[in-house]
């Protein structure tokens, strides 16, 4: 069956990562600080060619205009002279390693690309939306240390990790069904104390499946929806799933009032599990999801926007970190040869885990309201930095056309 394009999670506002116009920035994992001279291409102040290198983007003249090649940090003005949108790669024409890219250059518009150049061969590749890719003339630079390049990732490259991840999700859904069934049994038996204890493990098991939410479709709203956008808020009939039960358990609702909610949750997760083997995740989105899991954690969990009484946002953030690691473990074979700062990403993952684990409170977790200012600033900083690094993963794993 055709692979569906993943949309936006029904209960979370998802945003795409910032497109890196210089791939070398993503590969290095750090932003480049431009000096006034560098911003114009790294040449002498009087060298107009190095100050303003205009490159043509079109099928007939792709890459033309680069007449003064030289090493260092260079800025190119990519002008799309065609009548359709295009993306542009600066690559080694032999290995096709990409050193910089700009996406979505509209007809008649100009976009800038800043990249560090060194000894080697370069060519611009113009990739129109509705036509074959065209590679421009090769330019040779004879000195200098160039920034890191990355071989392009194809959708075919992403199929094995996507299939492996999807299989893992299937096992996770088995655990979600088991844990939500226990939660329903607590509520059916009128033991709300046990239900409050068993709610969190069930919810966290679902949260670990973060890169698959969009493939879950409408089921996600029934399983993990919030009251955002509902006319009657937490009292709206459309408010369902884990957070609806959370609200009831921590706001004095009776077992009688929660039985139907718990039964509906078990039905939803069971239905999702039973149909999961027929679902196909989009391999092209896997790198993006690795970034979005913790992007949403910062946006929703660290702000408390998804707390309906349990005070478990930090536990959810920790589960989201586990989910991010699961995605990255499948992508690692592709990243090892493409992401220069992969060891740095691993260190930041460990740092985030250590920070969150330090906020455990006995058998439970510290609530956001109990954090000191220093603890809040530290958790915000470490997860925010990790989100920036994961944006590079999304960039590197974005499939690129080569023909």
PDB file of N, CA and C in Angstrom, residues 166-261:
ATOM      1  N   UNK A 166       9.105   0.644  13.420  1.00  0.00           N
ATOM      2  CA  UNK A 166       7.691   0.280  13.429  1.00  0.00           C
ATOM      3  C   UNK A 166       7.479  -1.042  14.164  1.00  0.00           C
ATOM      4  N   UNK A 167       8.386  -1.982  13.991  1.00  0.00           N
ATOM      5  CA  UNK A 167       8.278  -3.253  14.712  1.00  0.00           C
ATOM      6  C   UNK A 167       8.398  -3.021  16.212  1.00  0.00           C
ATOM      7  N   UNK A 168       9.316  -2.157  16.616  1.00  0.00           N
ATOM      8  CA  UNK A 168       9.460  -1.832  18.036  1.00  0.00           C
ATOM      9  C   UNK A 168       8.187  -1.196  18.586  1.00  0.00           C
ATOM     10  N   UNK A 169       7.584  -0.320  17.821  1.00  0.00           N
ATOM     11  CA  UNK A 169       6.334   0.315  18.256  1.00  0.00           C
ATOM     12  C   UNK A 169       5.251  -0.739  18.504  1.00  0.00           C
ATOM     13  N   UNK A 170       5.198  -1.748  17.631  1.00  0.00           N
ATOM     14  CA  UNK A 170       4.213  -2.798  17.819  1.00  0.00           C
ATOM     15  C   UNK A 170       4.347  -3.467  19.177  1.00  0.00           C
ATOM     16  N   UNK A 171       5.590  -3.743  19.603  1.00  0.00           N
ATOM     17  CA  UNK A 171       5.805  -4.308  20.924  1.00  0.00           C
ATOM     18  C   UNK A 171       5.408  -3.339  22.024  1.00  0.00           C
ATOM     19  N   UNK A 172       5.673  -2.055  21.802  1.00  0.00           N
ATOM     20  CA  UNK A 172       5.275  -1.050  22.784  1.00  0.00           C
ATOM     21  C   UNK A 172       3.772  -0.960  22.942  1.00  0.00           C
ATOM     22  N   UNK A 173       3.047  -1.097  21.853  1.00  0.00           N
ATOM     23  CA  UNK A 173       1.586  -1.058  21.925  1.00  0.00           C
ATOM     24  C   UNK A 173       1.032  -2.241  22.716  1.00  0.00           C
ATOM     25  N   UNK A 174       1.691  -3.397  22.613  1.00  0.00           N
ATOM     26  CA  UNK A 174       1.293  -4.533  23.454  1.00  0.00           C
ATOM     27  C   UNK A 174       1.368  -4.151  24.931  1.00  0.00           C
ATOM     28  N   UNK A 175       2.445  -3.463  25.305  1.00  0.00           N
ATOM     29  CA  UNK A 175       2.610  -3.051  26.698  1.00  0.00           C
ATOM     30  C   UNK A 175       1.580  -1.997  27.090  1.00  0.00           C
ATOM     31  N   UNK A 176       1.260  -1.087  26.179  1.00  0.00           N
ATOM     32  CA  UNK A 176       0.247  -0.069  26.473  1.00  0.00           C
ATOM     33  C   UNK A 176      -1.106  -0.729  26.738  1.00  0.00           C
ATOM     34  N   UNK A 177      -1.468  -1.705  25.935  1.00  0.00           N
ATOM     35  CA  UNK A 177      -2.742  -2.408  26.136  1.00  0.00           C
ATOM     36  C   UNK A 177      -2.750  -3.092  27.501  1.00  0.00           C
ATOM     37  N   UNK A 178      -1.654  -3.757  27.835  1.00  0.00           N
ATOM     38  CA  UNK A 178      -1.576  -4.461  29.124  1.00  0.00           C
ATOM     39  C   UNK A 178      -1.715  -3.488  30.291  1.00  0.00           C
ATOM     40  N   UNK A 179      -1.031  -2.369  30.222  1.00  0.00           N
ATOM     41  CA  UNK A 179      -1.041  -1.416  31.326  1.00  0.00           C
ATOM     42  C   UNK A 179      -2.353  -0.649  31.422  1.00  0.00           C
ATOM     43  N   UNK A 180      -2.958  -0.318  30.299  1.00  0.00           N
ATOM     44  CA  UNK A 180      -4.254   0.370  30.358  1.00  0.00           C
ATOM     45  C   UNK A 180      -5.365  -0.577  30.816  1.00  0.00           C
ATOM     46  N   UNK A 181      -5.235  -1.856  30.514  1.00  0.00           N
ATOM     47  CA  UNK A 181      -6.202  -2.839  31.015  1.00  0.00           C
ATOM     48  C   UNK A 181      -6.143  -2.904  32.535  1.00  0.00           C
ATOM     49  N   UNK A 182      -4.939  -2.862  33.090  1.00  0.00           N
ATOM     50  CA  UNK A 182      -4.801  -2.838  34.552  1.00  0.00           C
ATOM     51  C   UNK A 182      -5.432  -1.582  35.134  1.00  0.00           C
ATOM     52  N   UNK A 183      -5.227  -0.445  34.460  1.00  0.00           N
ATOM     53  CA  UNK A 183      -5.831   0.810  34.912  1.00  0.00           C
ATOM     54  C   UNK A 183      -7.357   0.701  34.896  1.00  0.00           C
ATOM     55  N   UNK A 184      -7.914   0.145  33.856  1.00  0.00           N
ATOM     56  CA  UNK A 184      -9.371  -0.019  33.779  1.00  0.00           C
ATOM     57  C   UNK A 184      -9.869  -0.936  34.897  1.00  0.00           C
ATOM     58  N   UNK A 185      -9.144  -1.995  35.177  1.00  0.00           N
ATOM     59  CA  UNK A 185      -9.545  -2.920  36.237  1.00  0.00           C
ATOM     60  C   UNK A 185      -9.561  -2.221  37.594  1.00  0.00           C
ATOM     61  N   UNK A 186      -8.588  -1.346  37.848  1.00  0.00           N
ATOM     62  CA  UNK A 186      -8.590  -0.566  39.089  1.00  0.00           C
ATOM     63  C   UNK A 186      -9.856   0.270  39.192  1.00  0.00           C
ATOM     64  N   UNK A 187     -10.185   0.949  38.106  1.00  0.00           N
ATOM     65  CA  UNK A 187     -11.360   1.833  38.120  1.00  0.00           C
ATOM     66  C   UNK A 187     -12.632   1.014  38.221  1.00  0.00           C
ATOM     67  N   UNK A 188     -12.725  -0.084  37.487  1.00  0.00           N
ATOM     68  CA  UNK A 188     -13.911  -0.936  37.567  1.00  0.00           C
ATOM     69  C   UNK A 188     -14.119  -1.457  38.984  1.00  0.00           C
ATOM     70  N   UNK A 189     -13.001  -1.726  39.696  1.00  0.00           N
ATOM     71  CA  UNK A 189     -13.107  -2.223  41.063  1.00  0.00           C
ATOM     72  C   UNK A 189     -13.266  -1.124  42.099  1.00  0.00           C
ATOM     73  N   UNK A 190     -13.313   0.120  41.664  1.00  0.00           N
ATOM     74  CA  UNK A 190     -13.513   1.232  42.590  1.00  0.00           C
ATOM     75  C   UNK A 190     -12.275   1.622  43.377  1.00  0.00           C
ATOM     76  N   UNK A 191     -11.109   1.095  43.023  1.00  0.00           N
ATOM     77  CA  UNK A 191      -9.884   1.402  43.751  1.00  0.00           C
ATOM     78  C   UNK A 191      -9.157   2.547  43.044  1.00  0.00           C
ATOM     79  N   UNK A 192      -9.538   3.761  43.370  1.00  0.00           N
ATOM     80  CA  UNK A 192      -8.964   4.923  42.677  1.00  0.00           C
ATOM     81  C   UNK A 192      -7.532   5.208  43.119  1.00  0.00           C
ATOM     82  N   UNK A 193      -7.160   4.777  44.315  1.00  0.00           N
ATOM     83  CA  UNK A 193      -5.774   4.913  44.739  1.00  0.00           C
ATOM     84  C   UNK A 193      -4.859   4.095  43.848  1.00  0.00           C
ATOM     85  N   UNK A 194      -5.257   2.853  43.599  1.00  0.00           N
ATOM     86  CA  UNK A 194      -4.473   2.008  42.686  1.00  0.00           C
ATOM     87  C   UNK A 194      -4.498   2.573  41.273  1.00  0.00           C
ATOM     88  N   UNK A 195      -5.615   3.148  40.887  1.00  0.00           N
ATOM     89  CA  UNK A 195      -5.720   3.734  39.550  1.00  0.00           C
ATOM     90  C   UNK A 195      -4.749   4.893  39.384  1.00  0.00           C
ATOM     91  N   UNK A 196      -4.628   5.715  40.434  1.00  0.00           N
ATOM     92  CA  UNK A 196      -3.669   6.828  40.341  1.00  0.00           C
ATOM     93  C   UNK A 196      -2.242   6.302  40.250  1.00  0.00           C
ATOM     94  N   UNK A 197      -1.952   5.203  40.906  1.00  0.00           N
ATOM     95  CA  UNK A 197      -0.623   4.597  40.818  1.00  0.00           C
ATOM     96  C   UNK A 197      -0.373   4.004  39.436  1.00  0.00           C
ATOM     97  N   UNK A 198      -1.385   3.349  38.871  1.00  0.00           N
ATOM     98  CA  UNK A 198      -1.219   2.637  37.601  1.00  0.00           C
ATOM     99  C   UNK A 198      -1.412   3.519  36.373  1.00  0.00           C
ATOM    100  N   UNK A 199      -1.956   4.721  36.571  1.00  0.00           N
ATOM    101  CA  UNK A 199      -2.152   5.619  35.429  1.00  0.00           C
ATOM    102  C   UNK A 199      -0.812   6.010  34.806  1.00  0.00           C
ATOM    103  N   UNK A 200       0.163   6.379  35.636  1.00  0.00           N
ATOM    104  CA  UNK A 200       1.419   6.915  35.099  1.00  0.00           C
ATOM    105  C   UNK A 200       2.203   5.897  34.269  1.00  0.00           C
ATOM    106  N   UNK A 201       2.416   4.654  34.730  1.00  0.00           N
ATOM    107  CA  UNK A 201       3.157   3.714  33.871  1.00  0.00           C
ATOM    108  C   UNK A 201       2.491   3.494  32.511  1.00  0.00           C
ATOM    109  N   UNK A 202       1.166   3.448  32.502  1.00  0.00           N
ATOM    110  CA  UNK A 202       0.457   3.265  31.225  1.00  0.00           C
ATOM    111  C   UNK A 202       0.672   4.462  30.315  1.00  0.00           C
ATOM    112  N   UNK A 203       0.562   5.649  30.878  1.00  0.00           N
ATOM    113  CA  UNK A 203       0.723   6.857  30.077  1.00  0.00           C
ATOM    114  C   UNK A 203       2.152   6.998  29.562  1.00  0.00           C
ATOM    115  N   UNK A 204       3.138   6.702  30.408  1.00  0.00           N
ATOM    116  CA  UNK A 204       4.527   6.832  29.987  1.00  0.00           C
ATOM    117  C   UNK A 204       4.875   5.840  28.885  1.00  0.00           C
ATOM    118  N   UNK A 205       4.315   4.639  28.948  1.00  0.00           N
ATOM    119  CA  UNK A 205       4.588   3.661  27.906  1.00  0.00           C
ATOM    120  C   UNK A 205       4.099   4.163  26.551  1.00  0.00           C
ATOM    121  N   UNK A 206       2.955   4.844  26.554  1.00  0.00           N
ATOM    122  CA  UNK A 206       2.454   5.419  25.307  1.00  0.00           C
ATOM    123  C   UNK A 206       3.333   6.579  24.856  1.00  0.00           C
ATOM    124  N   UNK A 207       3.764   7.411  25.792  1.00  0.00           N
ATOM    125  CA  UNK A 207       4.580   8.574  25.439  1.00  0.00           C
ATOM    126  C   UNK A 207       5.910   8.181  24.822  1.00  0.00           C
ATOM    127  N   UNK A 208       6.411   7.012  25.137  1.00  0.00           N
ATOM    128  CA  UNK A 208       7.690   6.577  24.569  1.00  0.00           C
ATOM    129  C   UNK A 208       7.596   6.297  23.072  1.00  0.00           C
ATOM    130  N   UNK A 209       6.397   6.202  22.558  1.00  0.00           N
ATOM    131  CA  UNK A 209       6.208   5.880  21.146  1.00  0.00           C
ATOM    132  C   UNK A 209       6.128   7.145  20.297  1.00  0.00           C
ATOM    133  N   UNK A 210       6.840   8.185  20.696  1.00  0.00           N
ATOM    134  CA  UNK A 210       6.645   9.529  20.165  1.00  0.00           C
ATOM    135  C   UNK A 210       6.767   9.713  18.674  1.00  0.00           C
ATOM    136  N   UNK A 211       7.636   8.975  18.005  1.00  0.00           N
ATOM    137  CA  UNK A 211       7.821   9.202  16.573  1.00  0.00           C
ATOM    138  C   UNK A 211       6.714   8.590  15.740  1.00  0.00           C
ATOM    139  N   UNK A 212       5.803   7.853  16.372  1.00  0.00           N
ATOM    140  CA  UNK A 212       4.735   7.193  15.619  1.00  0.00           C
ATOM    141  C   UNK A 212       3.390   7.884  15.752  1.00  0.00           C
ATOM    142  N   UNK A 213       3.311   8.947  16.558  1.00  0.00           N
ATOM    143  CA  UNK A 213       2.002   9.546  16.836  1.00  0.00           C
ATOM    144  C   UNK A 213       1.227   9.900  15.577  1.00  0.00           C
ATOM    145  N   UNK A 214       1.906  10.487  14.615  1.00  0.00           N
ATOM    146  CA  UNK A 214       1.188  10.936  13.420  1.00  0.00           C
ATOM    147  C   UNK A 214       0.658   9.762  12.610  1.00  0.00           C
ATOM    148  N   UNK A 215       1.364   8.649  12.644  1.00  0.00           N
ATOM    149  CA  UNK A 215       0.875   7.452  11.958  1.00  0.00           C
ATOM    150  C   UNK A 215      -0.307   6.830  12.692  1.00  0.00           C
ATOM    151  N   UNK A 216      -0.504   7.219  13.958  1.00  0.00           N
ATOM    152  CA  UNK A 216      -1.645   6.700  14.711  1.00  0.00           C
ATOM    153  C   UNK A 216      -2.957   7.303  14.227  1.00  0.00           C
ATOM    154  N   UNK A 217      -2.890   8.417  13.532  1.00  0.00           N
ATOM    155  CA  UNK A 217      -4.099   9.034  12.985  1.00  0.00           C
ATOM    156  C   UNK A 217      -5.056   9.520  14.063  1.00  0.00           C
ATOM    157  N   UNK A 218      -6.356   9.351  13.812  1.00  0.00           N
ATOM    158  CA  UNK A 218      -7.375   9.846  14.736  1.00  0.00           C
ATOM    159  C   UNK A 218      -7.334   9.145  16.080  1.00  0.00           C
ATOM    160  N   UNK A 219      -6.743   7.948  16.141  1.00  0.00           N
ATOM    161  CA  UNK A 219      -6.693   7.220  17.408  1.00  0.00           C
ATOM    162  C   UNK A 219      -5.913   7.995  18.461  1.00  0.00           C
ATOM    163  N   UNK A 220      -4.947   8.802  18.051  1.00  0.00           N
ATOM    164  CA  UNK A 220      -4.145   9.521  19.033  1.00  0.00           C
ATOM    165  C   UNK A 220      -4.976  10.493  19.845  1.00  0.00           C
ATOM    166  N   UNK A 221      -5.947  11.141  19.215  1.00  0.00           N
ATOM    167  CA  UNK A 221      -6.803  12.073  19.953  1.00  0.00           C
ATOM    168  C   UNK A 221      -7.638  11.345  20.986  1.00  0.00           C
ATOM    169  N   UNK A 222      -8.052  10.119  20.677  1.00  0.00           N
ATOM    170  CA  UNK A 222      -8.845   9.343  21.625  1.00  0.00           C
ATOM    171  C   UNK A 222      -7.985   8.761  22.738  1.00  0.00           C
ATOM    172  N   UNK A 223      -6.698   8.634  22.497  1.00  0.00           N
ATOM    173  CA  UNK A 223      -5.798   8.039  23.489  1.00  0.00           C
ATOM    174  C   UNK A 223      -5.098   9.093  24.328  1.00  0.00           C
ATOM    175  N   UNK A 224      -4.626  10.165  23.698  1.00  0.00           N
ATOM    176  CA  UNK A 224      -3.772  11.115  24.408  1.00  0.00           C
ATOM    177  C   UNK A 224      -4.148  12.562  24.120  1.00  0.00           C
ATOM    178  N   UNK A 225      -5.427  12.792  23.815  1.00  0.00           N
ATOM    179  CA  UNK A 225      -5.871  14.138  23.477  1.00  0.00           C
ATOM    180  C   UNK A 225      -5.893  15.069  24.672  1.00  0.00           C
ATOM    181  N   UNK A 226      -5.873  16.350  24.403  1.00  0.00           N
ATOM    182  CA  UNK A 226      -6.034  17.366  25.441  1.00  0.00           C
ATOM    183  C   UNK A 226      -7.353  18.091  25.203  1.00  0.00           C
ATOM    184  N   UNK A 227      -7.630  19.081  26.045  1.00  0.00           N
ATOM    185  CA  UNK A 227      -8.875  19.842  25.879  1.00  0.00           C
ATOM    186  C   UNK A 227      -8.666  21.076  25.002  1.00  0.00           C
ATOM    187  N   UNK A 228      -7.480  21.214  24.420  1.00  0.00           N
ATOM    188  CA  UNK A 228      -7.200  22.375  23.575  1.00  0.00           C
ATOM    189  C   UNK A 228      -8.180  22.443  22.417  1.00  0.00           C
ATOM    190  N   UNK A 229      -8.824  23.589  22.255  1.00  0.00           N
ATOM    191  CA  UNK A 229      -9.749  23.794  21.149  1.00  0.00           C
ATOM    192  C   UNK A 229     -11.145  23.259  21.377  1.00  0.00           C
ATOM    193  N   UNK A 230     -11.391  22.609  22.511  1.00  0.00           N
ATOM    194  CA  UNK A 230     -12.730  22.078  22.793  1.00  0.00           C
ATOM    195  C   UNK A 230     -13.581  23.165  23.452  1.00  0.00           C
ATOM    196  N   UNK A 231     -14.810  23.269  23.018  1.00  0.00           N
ATOM    197  CA  UNK A 231     -15.685  24.356  23.472  1.00  0.00           C
ATOM    198  C   UNK A 231     -15.863  24.370  24.981  1.00  0.00           C
ATOM    199  N   UNK A 232     -16.018  23.213  25.584  1.00  0.00           N
ATOM    200  CA  UNK A 232     -16.264  23.129  27.025  1.00  0.00           C
ATOM    201  C   UNK A 232     -15.041  22.686  27.809  1.00  0.00           C
ATOM    202  N   UNK A 233     -13.877  22.786  27.197  1.00  0.00           N
ATOM    203  CA  UNK A 233     -12.644  22.485  27.904  1.00  0.00           C
ATOM    204  C   UNK A 233     -12.619  21.083  28.464  1.00  0.00           C
ATOM    205  N   UNK A 234     -12.197  20.960  29.732  1.00  0.00           N
ATOM    206  CA  UNK A 234     -12.077  19.637  30.353  1.00  0.00           C
ATOM    207  C   UNK A 234     -13.428  18.958  30.548  1.00  0.00           C
ATOM    208  N   UNK A 235     -14.514  19.709  30.430  1.00  0.00           N
ATOM    209  CA  UNK A 235     -15.847  19.131  30.587  1.00  0.00           C
ATOM    210  C   UNK A 235     -16.482  18.768  29.247  1.00  0.00           C
ATOM    211  N   UNK A 236     -15.749  18.963  28.170  1.00  0.00           N
ATOM    212  CA  UNK A 236     -16.275  18.671  26.846  1.00  0.00           C
ATOM    213  C   UNK A 236     -16.361  17.154  26.635  1.00  0.00           C
ATOM    214  N   UNK A 237     -17.430  16.721  25.971  1.00  0.00           N
ATOM    215  CA  UNK A 237     -17.601  15.290  25.708  1.00  0.00           C
ATOM    216  C   UNK A 237     -16.500  14.741  24.803  1.00  0.00           C
ATOM    217  N   UNK A 238     -15.861  15.604  24.037  1.00  0.00           N
ATOM    218  CA  UNK A 238     -14.794  15.157  23.156  1.00  0.00           C
ATOM    219  C   UNK A 238     -13.450  14.988  23.836  1.00  0.00           C
ATOM    220  N   UNK A 239     -13.350  15.386  25.093  1.00  0.00           N
ATOM    221  CA  UNK A 239     -12.107  15.228  25.851  1.00  0.00           C
ATOM    222  C   UNK A 239     -12.020  13.782  26.313  1.00  0.00           C
ATOM    223  N   UNK A 240     -11.013  13.046  25.823  1.00  0.00           N
ATOM    224  CA  UNK A 240     -10.951  11.611  26.077  1.00  0.00           C
ATOM    225  C   UNK A 240      -9.516  11.164  26.307  1.00  0.00           C
ATOM    226  N   UNK A 241      -9.373   9.914  26.715  1.00  0.00           N
ATOM    227  CA  UNK A 241      -8.064   9.292  26.791  1.00  0.00           C
ATOM    228  C   UNK A 241      -7.364   9.489  28.124  1.00  0.00           C
ATOM    229  N   UNK A 242      -6.046   9.351  28.087  1.00  0.00           N
ATOM    230  CA  UNK A 242      -5.247   9.406  29.308  1.00  0.00           C
ATOM    231  C   UNK A 242      -5.474  10.685  30.094  1.00  0.00           C
ATOM    232  N   UNK A 243      -5.460  11.820  29.410  1.00  0.00           N
ATOM    233  CA  UNK A 243      -5.566  13.088  30.137  1.00  0.00           C
ATOM    234  C   UNK A 243      -6.955  13.308  30.712  1.00  0.00           C
ATOM    235  N   UNK A 244      -7.980  12.778  30.057  1.00  0.00           N
ATOM    236  CA  UNK A 244      -9.329  12.886  30.638  1.00  0.00           C
ATOM    237  C   UNK A 244      -9.421  12.067  31.923  1.00  0.00           C
ATOM    238  N   UNK A 245      -8.837  10.880  31.909  1.00  0.00           N
ATOM    239  CA  UNK A 245      -8.836  10.055  33.116  1.00  0.00           C
ATOM    240  C   UNK A 245      -7.953  10.699  34.189  1.00  0.00           C
ATOM    241  N   UNK A 246      -6.827  11.256  33.785  1.00  0.00           N
ATOM    242  CA  UNK A 246      -5.966  11.971  34.727  1.00  0.00           C
ATOM    243  C   UNK A 246      -6.748  13.079  35.427  1.00  0.00           C
ATOM    244  N   UNK A 247      -7.478  13.859  34.650  1.00  0.00           N
ATOM    245  CA  UNK A 247      -8.255  14.953  35.244  1.00  0.00           C
ATOM    246  C   UNK A 247      -9.234  14.407  36.278  1.00  0.00           C
ATOM    247  N   UNK A 248      -9.923  13.339  35.934  1.00  0.00           N
ATOM    248  CA  UNK A 248     -10.893  12.781  36.868  1.00  0.00           C
ATOM    249  C   UNK A 248     -10.245  12.211  38.114  1.00  0.00           C
ATOM    250  N   UNK A 249      -9.147  11.494  37.962  1.00  0.00           N
ATOM    251  CA  UNK A 249      -8.487  10.863  39.107  1.00  0.00           C
ATOM    252  C   UNK A 249      -7.930  11.883  40.091  1.00  0.00           C
ATOM    253  N   UNK A 250      -7.479  13.011  39.606  1.00  0.00           N
ATOM    254  CA  UNK A 250      -6.876  14.010  40.491  1.00  0.00           C
ATOM    255  C   UNK A 250      -7.811  15.182  40.797  1.00  0.00           C
ATOM    256  N   UNK A 251      -9.081  15.065  40.407  1.00  0.00           N
ATOM    257  CA  UNK A 251     -10.054  16.108  40.734  1.00  0.00           C
ATOM    258  C   UNK A 251     -11.313  15.532  41.361  1.00  0.00           C
ATOM    259  N   UNK A 252     -11.176  14.399  42.016  1.00  0.00           N
ATOM    260  CA  UNK A 252     -12.256  13.881  42.850  1.00  0.00           C
ATOM    261  C   UNK A 252     -13.408  13.223  42.120  1.00  0.00           C
ATOM    262  N   UNK A 253     -13.236  12.868  40.864  1.00  0.00           N
ATOM    263  CA  UNK A 253     -14.335  12.211  40.158  1.00  0.00           C
ATOM    264  C   UNK A 253     -14.483  10.776  40.654  1.00  0.00           C
ATOM    265  N   UNK A 254     -15.714  10.285  40.673  1.00  0.00           N
ATOM    266  CA  UNK A 254     -15.979   8.945  41.181  1.00  0.00           C
ATOM    267  C   UNK A 254     -15.576   7.873  40.173  1.00  0.00           C
ATOM    268  N   UNK A 255     -15.426   6.653  40.669  1.00  0.00           N
ATOM    269  CA  UNK A 255     -15.132   5.523  39.788  1.00  0.00           C
ATOM    270  C   UNK A 255     -16.246   5.330  38.774  1.00  0.00           C
ATOM    271  N   UNK A 256     -17.500   5.544  39.211  1.00  0.00           N
ATOM    272  CA  UNK A 256     -18.641   5.401  38.295  1.00  0.00           C
ATOM    273  C   UNK A 256     -18.511   6.349  37.119  1.00  0.00           C
ATOM    274  N   UNK A 257     -18.024   7.567  37.379  1.00  0.00           N
ATOM    275  CA  UNK A 257     -17.895   8.548  36.318  1.00  0.00           C
ATOM    276  C   UNK A 257     -16.738   8.271  35.364  1.00  0.00           C
ATOM    277  N   UNK A 258     -15.798   7.426  35.791  1.00  0.00           N
ATOM    278  CA  UNK A 258     -14.605   7.160  34.984  1.00  0.00           C
ATOM    279  C   UNK A 258     -14.626   5.814  34.277  1.00  0.00           C
ATOM    280  N   UNK A 259     -15.571   4.948  34.621  1.00  0.00           N
ATOM    281  CA  UNK A 259     -15.560   3.604  34.042  1.00  0.00           C
ATOM    282  C   UNK A 259     -15.685   3.625  32.528  1.00  0.00           C
ATOM    283  N   UNK A 260     -16.607   4.420  32.024  1.00  0.00           N
ATOM    284  CA  UNK A 260     -16.792   4.472  30.569  1.00  0.00           C
ATOM    285  C   UNK A 260     -15.561   5.072  29.891  1.00  0.00           C
ATOM    286  N   UNK A 261     -14.914   6.048  30.544  1.00  0.00           N
ATOM    287  CA  UNK A 261     -13.700   6.665  29.985  1.00  0.00           C
ATOM    288  C   UNK A 261     -12.573   5.637  29.901  1.00  0.00           C
TER     289      UNK A 261
END
